[in-house]
Structures are given as C-alpha cells and as structure tokens.
GROMACS .gro file of C-alpha atoms in nm:
model
  456
    1MET     CA    1   0.562   0.780  -0.141
    2CYS     CA    2   0.429   1.086  -0.330
    3GLY     CA    3   0.073   1.217  -0.318
    4LEU     CA    4  -0.187   1.305  -0.580
    5PHE     CA    5  -0.504   1.513  -0.575
    6VAL     CA    6  -0.739   1.559  -0.870
    7VAL     CA    7  -1.065   1.758  -0.887
    8ALA     CA    8  -1.319   1.772  -1.169
    9GLU     CA    9  -1.605   2.023  -1.159
   10ARG     CA   10  -1.905   2.017  -1.390
   11GLY     CA   11  -2.048   2.349  -1.497
   12ARG     CA   12  -1.814   2.559  -1.284
   13ALA     CA   13  -1.443   2.620  -1.239
   14VAL     CA   14  -1.232   2.438  -0.983
   15ASN     CA   15  -1.190   2.653  -0.674
   16LYS     CA   16  -0.814   2.714  -0.693
   17VAL     CA   17  -0.778   2.837  -0.336
   18ARG     CA   18  -0.944   2.528  -0.189
   19PHE     CA   19  -0.761   2.302  -0.435
   20GLU     CA   20  -0.418   2.437  -0.342
   21HIS     CA   21  -0.500   2.412   0.028
   22ALA     CA   22  -0.612   2.051  -0.014
   23LEU     CA   23  -0.302   1.961  -0.217
   24GLY     CA   24  -0.087   2.119   0.053
   25LEU     CA   25  -0.220   1.865   0.303
   26LEU     CA   26  -0.026   1.600   0.108
   27ARG     CA   27   0.307   1.781   0.136
   28HIS     CA   28   0.441   1.525   0.385
   29ARG     CA   29   0.409   1.257   0.116
   30GLY     CA   30   0.628   1.440  -0.135
   31PRO     CA   31   0.889   1.686  -0.010
   32ASP     CA   32   1.081   1.707  -0.340
   33GLY     CA   33   0.838   1.915  -0.542
   34THR     CA   34   0.482   2.036  -0.597
   35GLY     CA   35   0.314   2.051  -0.937
   36THR     CA   36  -0.029   2.149  -1.068
   37ALA     CA   37  -0.206   2.164  -1.402
   38MET     CA   38  -0.547   2.311  -1.487
   39ILE     CA   39  -0.743   2.179  -1.787
   40GLU     CA   40  -1.073   2.312  -1.922
   41PHE     CA   41  -1.314   2.114  -2.143
   42ASP     CA   42  -1.582   2.285  -2.349
   43ALA     CA   43  -1.918   2.116  -2.398
   44ARG     CA   44  -1.907   1.917  -2.721
   45SER     CA   45  -2.250   1.757  -2.721
   46ALA     CA   46  -2.601   1.884  -2.667
   47GLY     CA   47  -2.690   1.911  -2.304
   48SER     CA   48  -2.338   1.859  -2.170
   49ALA     CA   49  -2.179   2.116  -1.943
   50PRO     CA   50  -1.821   2.245  -1.952
   51VAL     CA   51  -1.580   2.062  -1.722
   52SER     CA   52  -1.291   2.208  -1.527
   53ILE     CA   53  -1.013   1.980  -1.401
   54ALA     CA   54  -0.724   2.046  -1.162
   55THR     CA   55  -0.447   1.790  -1.116
   56GLY     CA   56  -0.189   1.816  -0.840
   57HIS     CA   57   0.112   1.616  -0.727
   58GLN     CA   58   0.353   1.614  -0.433
   59ARG     CA   59   0.671   1.436  -0.539
   60LEU     CA   60   0.913   1.211  -0.357
   61ALA     CA   61   1.174   1.165  -0.629
   62ILE     CA   62   1.296   0.804  -0.648
   63LEU     CA   63   1.339   0.731  -1.019
   64ASP     CA   64   1.492   0.992  -1.249
   65PRO     CA   65   1.501   1.256  -0.972
   66THR     CA   66   1.525   1.544  -1.221
   67THR     CA   67   1.272   1.811  -1.311
   68ARG     CA   68   1.200   1.642  -1.645
   69SER     CA   69   1.005   1.374  -1.453
   70ASP     CA   70   0.809   1.621  -1.242
   71GLN     CA   71   0.433   1.578  -1.227
   72PRO     CA   72   0.165   1.634  -1.341
   73PHE     CA   73   0.338   1.470  -1.637
   74ARG     CA   74   0.192   1.591  -1.965
   75ARG     CA   75   0.214   1.504  -2.330
   76PRO     CA   76  -0.012   1.642  -2.606
   77GLY     CA   77  -0.367   1.532  -2.525
   78ARG     CA   78  -0.291   1.340  -2.207
   79THR     CA   79  -0.186   1.397  -1.847
   80ILE     CA   80  -0.094   1.168  -1.557
   81VAL     CA   81  -0.031   1.202  -1.184
   82HIS     CA   82   0.127   0.891  -1.042
   83VAL     CA   83   0.218   0.754  -0.698
   84GLY     CA   84   0.438   0.449  -0.647
   85GLU     CA   85   0.676   0.259  -0.871
   86VAL     CA   86   0.659   0.030  -1.174
   87TYR     CA   87   0.946  -0.210  -1.110
   88ASN     CA   88   0.968  -0.346  -1.463
   89PHE     CA   89   0.939  -0.007  -1.634
   90GLY     CA   90   1.268  -0.065  -1.818
   91ALA     CA   91   1.138  -0.375  -1.997
   92LEU     CA   92   0.805  -0.205  -2.071
   93ARG     CA   93   0.983   0.100  -2.207
   94ALA     CA   94   1.187  -0.113  -2.448
   95GLU     CA   95   0.876  -0.301  -2.562
   96LEU     CA   96   0.666   0.013  -2.616
   97SER     CA   97   0.951   0.184  -2.796
   98ALA     CA   98   0.995  -0.110  -3.033
   99GLN     CA   99   0.624  -0.161  -3.106
  100TYR     CA  100   0.506   0.199  -3.131
  101ARG     CA  101   0.834   0.379  -3.207
  102THR     CA  102   0.779   0.588  -2.897
  103VAL     CA  103   1.060   0.830  -2.818
  104PHE     CA  104   1.102   0.858  -2.441
  105THR     CA  105   1.258   1.171  -2.297
  106THR     CA  106   1.298   1.069  -1.931
  107GLU     CA  107   1.459   0.784  -1.738
  108GLY     CA  108   1.166   0.727  -1.504
  109ASP     CA  109   0.858   0.508  -1.484
  110THR     CA  110   0.592   0.780  -1.501
  111GLU     CA  111   0.641   0.844  -1.871
  112VAL     CA  112   0.629   0.468  -1.935
  113LEU     CA  113   0.301   0.439  -1.741
  114LEU     CA  114   0.156   0.729  -1.939
  115GLU     CA  115   0.245   0.560  -2.268
  116LEU     CA  116   0.118   0.221  -2.147
  117MET     CA  117  -0.221   0.371  -2.061
  118HIS     CA  118  -0.231   0.566  -2.389
  119ARG     CA  119  -0.160   0.257  -2.600
  120ARG     CA  120  -0.328  -0.026  -2.409
  121GLY     CA  121  -0.561   0.123  -2.148
  122VAL     CA  122  -0.622  -0.039  -1.810
  123ALA     CA  123  -0.577  -0.387  -1.959
  124GLY     CA  124  -0.212  -0.295  -2.011
  125LEU     CA  125  -0.164  -0.273  -1.634
  126ASN     CA  126  -0.155  -0.653  -1.626
  127GLU     CA  127   0.186  -0.621  -1.791
  128ALA     CA  128   0.319  -0.388  -1.521
  129HIS     CA  129   0.475  -0.513  -1.200
  130GLY     CA  130   0.488  -0.284  -0.900
  131MET     CA  131   0.276  -0.070  -0.671
  132TRP     CA  132   0.089   0.234  -0.789
  133ALA     CA  133  -0.209   0.465  -0.775
  134PHE     CA  134  -0.265   0.714  -1.054
  135CYS     CA  135  -0.510   0.932  -1.246
  136PHE     CA  136  -0.477   0.939  -1.625
  137LEU     CA  137  -0.655   1.207  -1.825
  138ASP     CA  138  -0.727   1.139  -2.191
  139GLU     CA  139  -0.810   1.490  -2.303
  140ALA     CA  140  -0.908   1.393  -2.658
  141GLY     CA  141  -1.148   1.127  -2.534
  142ALA     CA  142  -1.263   1.338  -2.236
  143ARG     CA  143  -1.202   1.046  -1.999
  144LEU     CA  144  -1.042   1.040  -1.656
  145THR     CA  145  -0.920   0.701  -1.535
  146ALA     CA  146  -0.804   0.623  -1.182
  147ALA     CA  147  -0.639   0.286  -1.108
  148ARG     CA  148  -0.466   0.107  -0.823
  149ASP     CA  149  -0.211  -0.175  -0.802
  150ARG     CA  150  -0.311  -0.539  -0.768
  151LEU     CA  151  -0.272  -0.561  -0.390
  152GLY     CA  152  -0.380  -0.207  -0.307
  153LYS     CA  153  -0.045  -0.108  -0.158
  154LYS     CA  154  -0.097   0.251  -0.265
  155PRO     CA  155  -0.424   0.409  -0.147
  156LEU     CA  156  -0.658   0.594  -0.380
  157PHE     CA  157  -0.980   0.749  -0.247
  158TYR     CA  158  -1.257   0.931  -0.430
  159TYR     CA  159  -1.578   1.128  -0.390
  160ALA     CA  160  -1.841   1.185  -0.658
  161ASP     CA  161  -2.168   1.373  -0.686
  162ARG     CA  162  -2.356   1.545  -0.969
  163GLN     CA  163  -2.115   1.837  -0.979
  164THR     CA  164  -1.782   1.743  -0.816
  165ILE     CA  165  -1.547   1.446  -0.842
  166CYS     CA  166  -1.227   1.418  -0.637
  167PHE     CA  167  -0.948   1.159  -0.632
  168SER     CA  168  -0.679   1.166  -0.364
  169SER     CA  169  -0.402   0.967  -0.196
  170GLU     CA  170  -0.564   1.054   0.136
  171ILE     CA  171  -0.915   1.133   0.253
  172ALA     CA  172  -0.837   1.460   0.432
  173PRO     CA  173  -0.773   1.664   0.113
  174ILE     CA  174  -1.110   1.558  -0.028
  175ASN     CA  175  -1.296   1.671   0.280
  176ALA     CA  176  -1.090   1.992   0.290
  177TYR     CA  177  -1.182   2.076  -0.070
  178LEU     CA  178  -1.549   1.996  -0.005
  179GLY     CA  179  -1.545   2.196   0.318
  180ARG     CA  180  -1.680   1.919   0.537
  181ASN     CA  181  -1.575   1.719   0.842
  182PRO     CA  182  -1.513   1.342   0.830
  183LYS     CA  183  -1.767   1.113   0.993
  184LEU     CA  184  -1.727   0.743   1.066
  185THR     CA  185  -1.998   0.513   0.936
  186SER     CA  186  -2.210   0.364   1.212
  187GLU     CA  187  -2.103   0.010   1.120
  188ASP     CA  188  -1.733   0.092   1.145
  189LEU     CA  189  -1.783   0.285   1.469
  190ASP     CA  190  -1.961  -0.018   1.621
  191THR     CA  191  -1.679  -0.247   1.504
  192TYR     CA  192  -1.411  -0.027   1.656
  193LEU     CA  193  -1.589   0.006   1.988
  194ALA     CA  194  -1.644  -0.370   2.003
  195HIS     CA  195  -1.300  -0.491   1.895
  196GLY     CA  196  -1.058  -0.197   1.911
  197TRP     CA  197  -0.981  -0.229   1.538
  198LEU     CA  198  -1.146  -0.116   1.217
  199LEU     CA  199  -1.187  -0.460   1.064
  200PRO     CA  200  -1.294  -0.505   0.700
  201THR     CA  201  -1.668  -0.460   0.659
  202ARG     CA  202  -1.909  -0.644   0.431
  203THR     CA  203  -1.881  -0.369   0.170
  204ALA     CA  204  -1.503  -0.307   0.184
  205ASP     CA  205  -1.441  -0.525  -0.120
  206ARG     CA  206  -1.677  -0.300  -0.317
  207GLY     CA  207  -1.488   0.019  -0.235
  208ALA     CA  208  -1.646   0.130   0.092
  209THR     CA  209  -1.433   0.313   0.350
  210PRO     CA  210  -1.495   0.392   0.719
  211ILE     CA  211  -1.569   0.756   0.626
  212ASN     CA  212  -1.917   0.849   0.508
  213GLY     CA  213  -1.932   0.958   0.145
  214ILE     CA  214  -1.575   0.850   0.063
  215ARG     CA  215  -1.499   0.544  -0.148
  216GLN     CA  216  -1.176   0.385  -0.261
  217VAL     CA  217  -1.058   0.232  -0.586
  218VAL     CA  218  -1.033  -0.138  -0.503
  219PRO     CA  219  -0.704  -0.328  -0.535
  220GLY     CA  220  -0.654  -0.432  -0.896
  221GLY     CA  221  -0.938  -0.201  -0.991
  222PHE     CA  222  -1.014   0.120  -1.177
  223VAL     CA  223  -1.274   0.397  -1.190
  224GLU     CA  224  -1.334   0.561  -1.526
  225VAL     CA  225  -1.514   0.894  -1.560
  226ALA     CA  226  -1.678   0.989  -1.891
  227LEU     CA  227  -1.647   1.363  -1.842
  228GLU     CA  228  -1.908   1.483  -2.092
  229ALA     CA  229  -2.177   1.243  -1.971
  230TRP     CA  230  -2.051   1.277  -1.610
  231ARG     CA  231  -2.079   0.901  -1.567
  232LEU     CA  232  -1.861   0.674  -1.352
  233ASN     CA  233  -1.778   0.318  -1.447
  234SER     CA  234  -1.577   0.093  -1.214
  235GLY     CA  235  -1.426  -0.249  -1.261
  236THR     CA  236  -1.115  -0.462  -1.215
  237TYR     CA  237  -0.833  -0.519  -1.458
  238CYS     CA  238  -0.693  -0.791  -1.233
  239PRO     CA  239  -0.916  -0.983  -0.987
  240ALA     CA  240  -0.765  -1.054  -0.646
  241GLU     CA  241  -0.724  -1.425  -0.712
  242ALA     CA  242  -0.508  -1.357  -1.018
  243PHE     CA  243  -0.270  -1.093  -0.881
  244ALA     CA  244   0.053  -1.287  -0.948
  245PRO     CA  245   0.265  -1.102  -1.205
  246VAL     CA  246   0.227  -1.245  -1.554
  247ASP     CA  247   0.601  -1.306  -1.588
  248ARG     CA  248   0.614  -1.529  -1.279
  249PRO     CA  249   0.489  -1.888  -1.312
  250PRO     CA  250   0.273  -1.973  -1.008
  251THR     CA  251   0.456  -2.305  -0.973
  252ALA     CA  252   0.795  -2.140  -0.923
  253ALA     CA  253   0.988  -2.232  -0.610
  254LEU     CA  254   0.899  -2.012  -0.314
  255SER     CA  255   1.263  -1.922  -0.254
  256GLU     CA  256   1.296  -1.793  -0.610
  257LEU     CA  257   0.976  -1.590  -0.581
  258VAL     CA  258   1.105  -1.428  -0.262
  259ARG     CA  259   1.446  -1.361  -0.420
  260GLN     CA  260   1.295  -1.198  -0.727
  261ALA     CA  261   1.053  -0.991  -0.518
  262VAL     CA  262   1.343  -0.844  -0.319
  263VAL     CA  263   1.559  -0.778  -0.626
  264ASP     CA  264   1.266  -0.606  -0.803
  265ARG     CA  265   1.234  -0.357  -0.520
  266LEU     CA  266   1.594  -0.243  -0.547
  267VAL     CA  267   1.509  -0.035  -0.855
  268SER     CA  268   1.586   0.318  -0.736
  269ASP     CA  269   1.801   0.620  -0.816
  270ARG     CA  270   1.809   0.712  -0.446
  271PRO     CA  271   1.955   0.530  -0.141
  272ILE     CA  272   1.766   0.223  -0.016
  273GLY     CA  273   1.739   0.110   0.345
  274LEU     CA  274   1.642  -0.211   0.521
  275LEU     CA  275   1.455  -0.202   0.849
  276LEU     CA  276   1.589  -0.514   1.020
  277SER     CA  277   1.334  -0.587   1.292
  278GLY     CA  278   1.465  -0.927   1.391
  279GLY     CA  279   1.148  -1.093   1.267
  280VAL     CA  280   1.108  -1.355   0.996
  281ASP     CA  281   1.003  -1.089   0.743
  282SER     CA  282   1.307  -0.860   0.736
  283SER     CA  283   1.544  -1.150   0.802
  284LEU     CA  284   1.424  -1.310   0.478
  285ILE     CA  285   1.498  -0.988   0.290
  286LEU     CA  286   1.847  -0.967   0.439
  287SER     CA  287   1.916  -1.330   0.353
  288VAL     CA  288   1.835  -1.257  -0.012
  289LEU     CA  289   2.054  -0.945  -0.016
  290CYS     CA  290   2.346  -1.140   0.127
  291ALA     CA  291   2.297  -1.431  -0.113
  292GLU     CA  292   2.301  -1.183  -0.403
  293GLY     CA  293   2.604  -0.999  -0.266
  294LEU     CA  294   2.402  -0.678  -0.236
  295GLN     CA  295   2.415  -0.620   0.139
  296ASP     CA  296   2.670  -0.339   0.107
  297GLN     CA  297   2.433  -0.144  -0.119
  298ILE     CA  298   2.168  -0.123   0.151
  299HIS     CA  299   2.161   0.102   0.457
  300CYS     CA  300   2.059  -0.126   0.745
  301PHE     CA  301   1.862   0.011   1.041
  302THR     CA  302   1.730  -0.161   1.352
  303GLY     CA  303   1.521  -0.032   1.639
  304ASP     CA  304   1.580  -0.105   2.004
  305ALA     CA  305   1.334  -0.034   2.284
  306GLY     CA  306   1.575  -0.183   2.539
  307LYS     CA  307   1.387  -0.508   2.607
  308SER     CA  308   1.305  -0.666   2.274
  309ASP     CA  309   1.396  -1.025   2.185
  310ASP     CA  310   1.364  -0.922   1.820
  311ALA     CA  311   1.623  -0.647   1.866
  312HIS     CA  312   1.859  -0.898   2.032
  313TYR     CA  313   1.818  -1.135   1.737
  314ALA     CA  314   1.873  -0.849   1.491
  315ALA     CA  315   2.197  -0.757   1.670
  316ARG     CA  316   2.319  -1.116   1.651
  317THR     CA  317   2.234  -1.127   1.281
  318ILE     CA  318   2.427  -0.806   1.213
  319GLU     CA  319   2.728  -0.943   1.402
  320ALA     CA  320   2.718  -1.281   1.227
  321LEU     CA  321   2.705  -1.124   0.882
  322SER     CA  322   2.955  -0.847   0.961
  323ILE     CA  323   2.730  -0.581   0.812
  324LYS     CA  324   2.703  -0.218   0.911
  325ALA     CA  325   2.383  -0.106   1.078
  326GLN     CA  326   2.245   0.200   1.251
  327VAL     CA  327   2.069   0.127   1.579
  328ILE     CA  328   1.778   0.363   1.649
  329PRO     CA  329   1.666   0.380   2.013
  330LEU     CA  330   1.291   0.383   2.059
  331ASP     CA  331   1.156   0.612   2.327
  332TYR     CA  332   0.802   0.543   2.446
  333GLY     CA  333   0.812   0.845   2.672
  334PRO     CA  334   0.594   1.148   2.740
  335SER     CA  335   0.560   1.224   2.368
  336SER     CA  336   0.400   0.885   2.293
  337ILE     CA  337   0.043   1.014   2.316
  338ASP     CA  338   0.121   1.295   2.071
  339TRP     CA  339   0.284   1.041   1.839
  340PHE     CA  340  -0.019   0.814   1.865
  341ILE     CA  341  -0.270   1.087   1.782
  342ASP     CA  342  -0.057   1.203   1.491
  343ILE     CA  343  -0.038   0.849   1.354
  344CYS     CA  344  -0.415   0.804   1.371
  345ARG     CA  345  -0.455   1.135   1.188
  346HIS     CA  346  -0.219   1.033   0.909
  347GLN     CA  347  -0.370   0.685   0.879
  348GLU     CA  348  -0.718   0.843   0.895
  349LYS     CA  349  -0.856   0.581   1.128
  350PRO     CA  350  -0.830   0.493   1.497
  351PHE     CA  351  -0.581   0.232   1.623
  352PRO     CA  352  -0.527   0.051   1.950
  353MET     CA  353  -0.223   0.189   2.129
  354ILE     CA  354   0.030  -0.089   2.063
  355GLY     CA  355   0.405  -0.098   2.013
  356ASN     CA  356   0.408  -0.115   1.633
  357VAL     CA  357   0.184   0.188   1.601
  358LEU     CA  358   0.428   0.390   1.810
  359GLY     CA  359   0.759   0.236   1.709
  360LEU     CA  360   0.749   0.218   1.331
  361PRO     CA  361   0.680   0.588   1.267
  362GLN     CA  362   0.972   0.679   1.495
  363LEU     CA  363   1.194   0.444   1.297
  364TYR     CA  364   1.084   0.582   0.960
  365GLN     CA  365   1.135   0.939   1.072
  366ALA     CA  366   1.488   0.860   1.189
  367ILE     CA  367   1.565   0.681   0.862
  368ALA     CA  368   1.438   0.979   0.661
  369GLU     CA  369   1.675   1.202   0.856
  370HIS     CA  370   1.958   0.988   0.718
  371ASP     CA  371   1.841   1.082   0.364
  372VAL     CA  372   1.724   0.729   0.286
  373PRO     CA  373   1.385   0.769   0.112
  374VAL     CA  374   1.326   0.403   0.019
  375VAL     CA  375   1.291   0.136   0.289
  376LEU     CA  376   1.237  -0.239   0.266
  377ASP     CA  377   1.079  -0.375   0.581
  378GLY     CA  378   0.888  -0.693   0.499
  379THR     CA  379   0.567  -0.571   0.661
  380GLY     CA  380   0.306  -0.847   0.649
  381ALA     CA  381   0.549  -1.128   0.570
  382ASP     CA  382   0.567  -1.234   0.934
  383GLU     CA  383   0.202  -1.333   0.905
  384VAL     CA  384   0.251  -1.505   0.568
  385PHE     CA  385   0.555  -1.700   0.687
  386ALA     CA  386   0.414  -1.772   1.035
  387GLY     CA  387   0.661  -1.553   1.219
  388TYR     CA  388   0.417  -1.504   1.506
  389TRP     CA  389   0.388  -1.875   1.567
  390GLU     CA  390   0.219  -1.849   1.906
  391ARG     CA  391  -0.046  -1.623   1.754
  392TYR     CA  392  -0.116  -1.813   1.433
  393TYR     CA  393  -0.030  -2.177   1.506
  394ARG     CA  394  -0.385  -2.262   1.612
  395PHE     CA  395  -0.521  -2.121   1.286
  396ALA     CA  396  -0.275  -2.327   1.082
  397LEU     CA  397  -0.375  -2.638   1.275
  398ALA     CA  398  -0.745  -2.563   1.241
  399GLU     CA  399  -0.713  -2.515   0.864
  400ALA     CA  400  -0.517  -2.840   0.826
  401LEU     CA  401  -0.774  -3.027   1.036
  402SER     CA  402  -1.062  -2.888   0.829
  403LEU     CA  403  -0.883  -3.009   0.513
  404GLY     CA  404  -0.822  -3.352   0.661
  405ASP     CA  405  -0.442  -3.314   0.645
  406THR     CA  406  -0.375  -3.534   0.949
  407GLU     CA  407  -0.021  -3.612   0.833
  408TRP     CA  408   0.083  -3.246   0.862
  409VAL     CA  409  -0.100  -3.206   1.193
  410GLU     CA  410   0.074  -3.507   1.349
  411ALA     CA  411   0.415  -3.401   1.219
  412SER     CA  412   0.363  -3.045   1.343
  413LEU     CA  413   0.252  -3.152   1.691
  414ALA     CA  414   0.552  -3.381   1.719
  415ALA     CA  415   0.794  -3.112   1.604
  416ASN     CA  416   0.666  -2.868   1.867
  417ALA     CA  417   0.638  -3.113   2.155
  418ASP     CA  418   0.951  -2.973   2.323
  419HIS     CA  419   0.809  -2.619   2.332
  420PRO     CA  420   0.565  -2.615   2.628
  421ARG     CA  421   0.362  -2.312   2.520
  422ILE     CA  422   0.327  -2.414   2.154
  423ASP     CA  423   0.257  -2.773   2.260
  424ALA     CA  424  -0.024  -2.651   2.488
  425ILE     CA  425  -0.175  -2.440   2.208
  426GLY     CA  426  -0.162  -2.740   1.972
  427LYS     CA  427  -0.327  -2.974   2.218
  428ALA     CA  428  -0.600  -2.719   2.302
  429THR     CA  429  -0.674  -2.665   1.932
  430LEU     CA  430  -0.688  -3.039   1.866
  431ALA     CA  431  -0.923  -3.090   2.162
  432ALA     CA  432  -1.146  -2.805   2.046
  433HIS     CA  433  -1.166  -2.953   1.698
  434ARG     CA  434  -1.259  -3.298   1.830
  435SER     CA  435  -1.533  -3.154   2.050
  436GLY     CA  436  -1.669  -2.926   1.775
  437ARG     CA  437  -1.589  -2.620   1.985
  438TRP     CA  438  -1.444  -2.330   1.780
  439PRO     CA  439  -1.279  -2.111   1.879
  440PRO     CA  440  -1.148  -2.296   2.188
  441THR     CA  441  -1.182  -2.120   2.519
  442ASP     CA  442  -0.845  -2.232   2.653
  443THR     CA  443  -0.644  -1.995   2.865
  444VAL     CA  444  -0.322  -2.037   2.668
  445GLY     CA  445  -0.259  -1.687   2.542
  446ALA     CA  446  -0.507  -1.424   2.438
  447TRP     CA  447  -0.781  -1.557   2.213
  448PRO     CA  448  -0.972  -1.328   1.977
  449SER     CA  449  -1.347  -1.294   1.991
  450SER     CA  450  -1.566  -1.506   1.764
  451ALA     CA  451  -1.622  -1.213   1.528
  452LEU     CA  452  -1.249  -1.152   1.496
  453ALA     CA  453  -1.178  -1.521   1.449
  454GLN     CA  454  -1.426  -1.525   1.163
  455GLN     CA  455  -1.254  -1.224   1.006
  456LEU     CA  456  -0.916  -1.398   1.033
   0.00000   0.00000   0.00000
C-alpha cells in the first residue's frame, strides 16, 4: 500500500517536527521502512521567495524489497515518492534503456517511473499500466508534479495556500501538519444525514472532497506546481472515458481482458493472496488462476461468519478444485463498534454499519498476520458482472428499456421466470416503465430513494 507525504513552504523552512509527526500517521500504510528527504531552493528570479520542500515515504516493500529501492528515491536533480505498482514496469524499463541508454540500478518499478517522468513527463503515464499515486520533483526545473492512476485506485489529497502546499496519501497528515481539525462540507453532511452514505457530489469530478479545504488529484489527472511562481496547474493525462490501457484493444474478448488483468496483478516479489468471498468477483479471479495453472502460487483465504451463502459457495469451490485455503472466522462481537469507528477513521469518512465495513478489515488483518502483503479480492467486479442480481437487475432492465433493446428484455424475463423474486422484480420494473413511473414503488426488496437512484 505505502504512504507518501510532501510539504512545500514558501519563504520559510518546513517545520520538521510537524512534518515527522504527520508522516508518522501513515505508518500503518508502510511497515517496511520510513524515508525522508529535505530539499531547499534559492530564489532565482526577482520577487520569488526561497522554497523549502520535505518529502516522506512509508514503504510496504512489494517489488525489489531491498534498501536500494527505498524512498524517497533520488537521482541527480530529481526525486520521487511513489505509492502503488506499475505492472508493466519491465517492458517500460527495457524500452527506456534502449532509447535513452539509461542504466537502471534496481529491480523495482519506482526507478522506472522516475525515468519515465524525467524523459516523457505526465504524457508518458499513458504508457504505464497499473495503479499509482506519486509526487515527482524536478529540481532543475523547480517543478513538483503529483499524479494519480487512471481509475483513482490510489488516493492522493492536497492542500494549497499562498505559503504552504501539502500532498498526502491520506487527509489526516495534512490537517496534522497544518494544526487544524477536519470539517465536513455542509453539502456532504446533508447527503450523509439524508442517505447514510457520502455519495459523489456535483464537484467531486473536479477534485472536491468531503473535507473543507482539502482537494484530491482526480483519477487520470495531475497537479503541477511551479515552485518559483508558486502557481498550481491541474489537468488530465488520460480522461475517464479513455482509461483502457494502450496495449489492450477495446474490442478484445471480455474473457481475455479479465485473464490479462489477473495475470498483470501477479507481479510481486512477495507472497500474493486471494480473498475468495464466494461472489462472482473473486470466483472469476480464481477461475483465471486455475486456467493458467497458477492456483498453487496463491494463498487462498475465505471468511466465514457462520451463516453466509457466499461462504458456503466458497467452501464448495475450494473442495471442487482441491485447493488449499485458510478459513478466517468473522466475529461481529463486542469489539464491532470499536472496529467500525476505527474503519471510519482510516477511511476518513462516515459509513453505515454494514457487514462489509466490519468484515473486510478483519479479513485483511488476519491475512497480514500470515505475512501475505498482496491480496486480490475482485472488489467492485460483483457490480460490473451483476453479481448482486436482485439489487441491480431492475437497473439493467431499465437501461435496456430506455435503449429500446426489447429483445434482451424479453429474453431476460423469460430466463428468470422460474425465480420468483427476480421474476417479481422484472415484472415490477416493466410495469413501472410502461406507466412512466421511475423508480417503481413496488415492495419487492429495498428500493433506493430518488436521489440515490439518480446517482446510480
């Protein structure tokens, strides 16, 4: 996971005590090492003030877990702190070495990312495939660039005023360095009180966060700081609609895209685990591993709360494939409230108290205790592949109806006619569409409010 924290001060030195305290708040993200670097810039143009910069990193060592890849990673005139992983760093390394005669001294992806930014800037990120958040300091050009992966898997927050600029993997270190308490925006507070969730707001796609004064680098975006002029410029190197990796044709078969996505994420110099939930998401990952003959290279874990259909299915899958798996019992006991509060603190936003919020952190903690620092879990794929059919079937039907795809609608209704609950949802959705009533007010299952339906 790793964590980064960067501070730039104009006209005064970085407060080292507050900086080290703030960086320490990220220790849970990187237990394998802490690194810092302090850089001073003298004023080089009339009217500009000297700039002091502190870069810090908490490392979880996955690739090249030796001290030579520790961060901040520095080469003459440039520095980088990096979170995440560039899956195709090997191919990029070979290409950069051939074109620029670069001599690499590590076996990790951080050095490759440093060289990619040095040679090609943020545009070069379109050639990288992976998940990342980083800050790259071009000392000669007096420019600090922060960037985030295409889908925003790795968080990157920032604060800027006329004297101080901070970038961080989490919001808490920024507020700690500034000496202030977090405060929810009124819009986000209203949303949470109304719906129980912090849903995306109208300004989220422009970098807004639920915390006053804190912004985020948008997915596929960057923020560049001209240090002498103390000017911020933000933009995107890859718009959301074009996030597909450049080496993957968009017309490729879905099964091949899924296979390649799983194989890509096996790049690691440390043990890798699979959290087999019993859902469509993790089952897809396991199917790829088995098809590739890689199931014995993965440590399989499954959680069991004692009454889960998913856990029963996971157990049957493990038995059918004759694979080894560690079953982790989930205890929603007296400590659940403490767990819940701790989770909200780490996620830096309030949650409703539901099973996933309590269960997943327990699972990850248990997996970490087995010295497995990398976990594949398929989070989000259940929604993409309609794993929660009772929850999303009506939306699929409504979309098909709005597009006039009556052939799919008729085939889908017929295929689900023998499932009473799904059949009832389908008929209610069809009736609502015919009457112009959306969302329907049927009593089949919980139905979200109009505002939530519009968000979905």
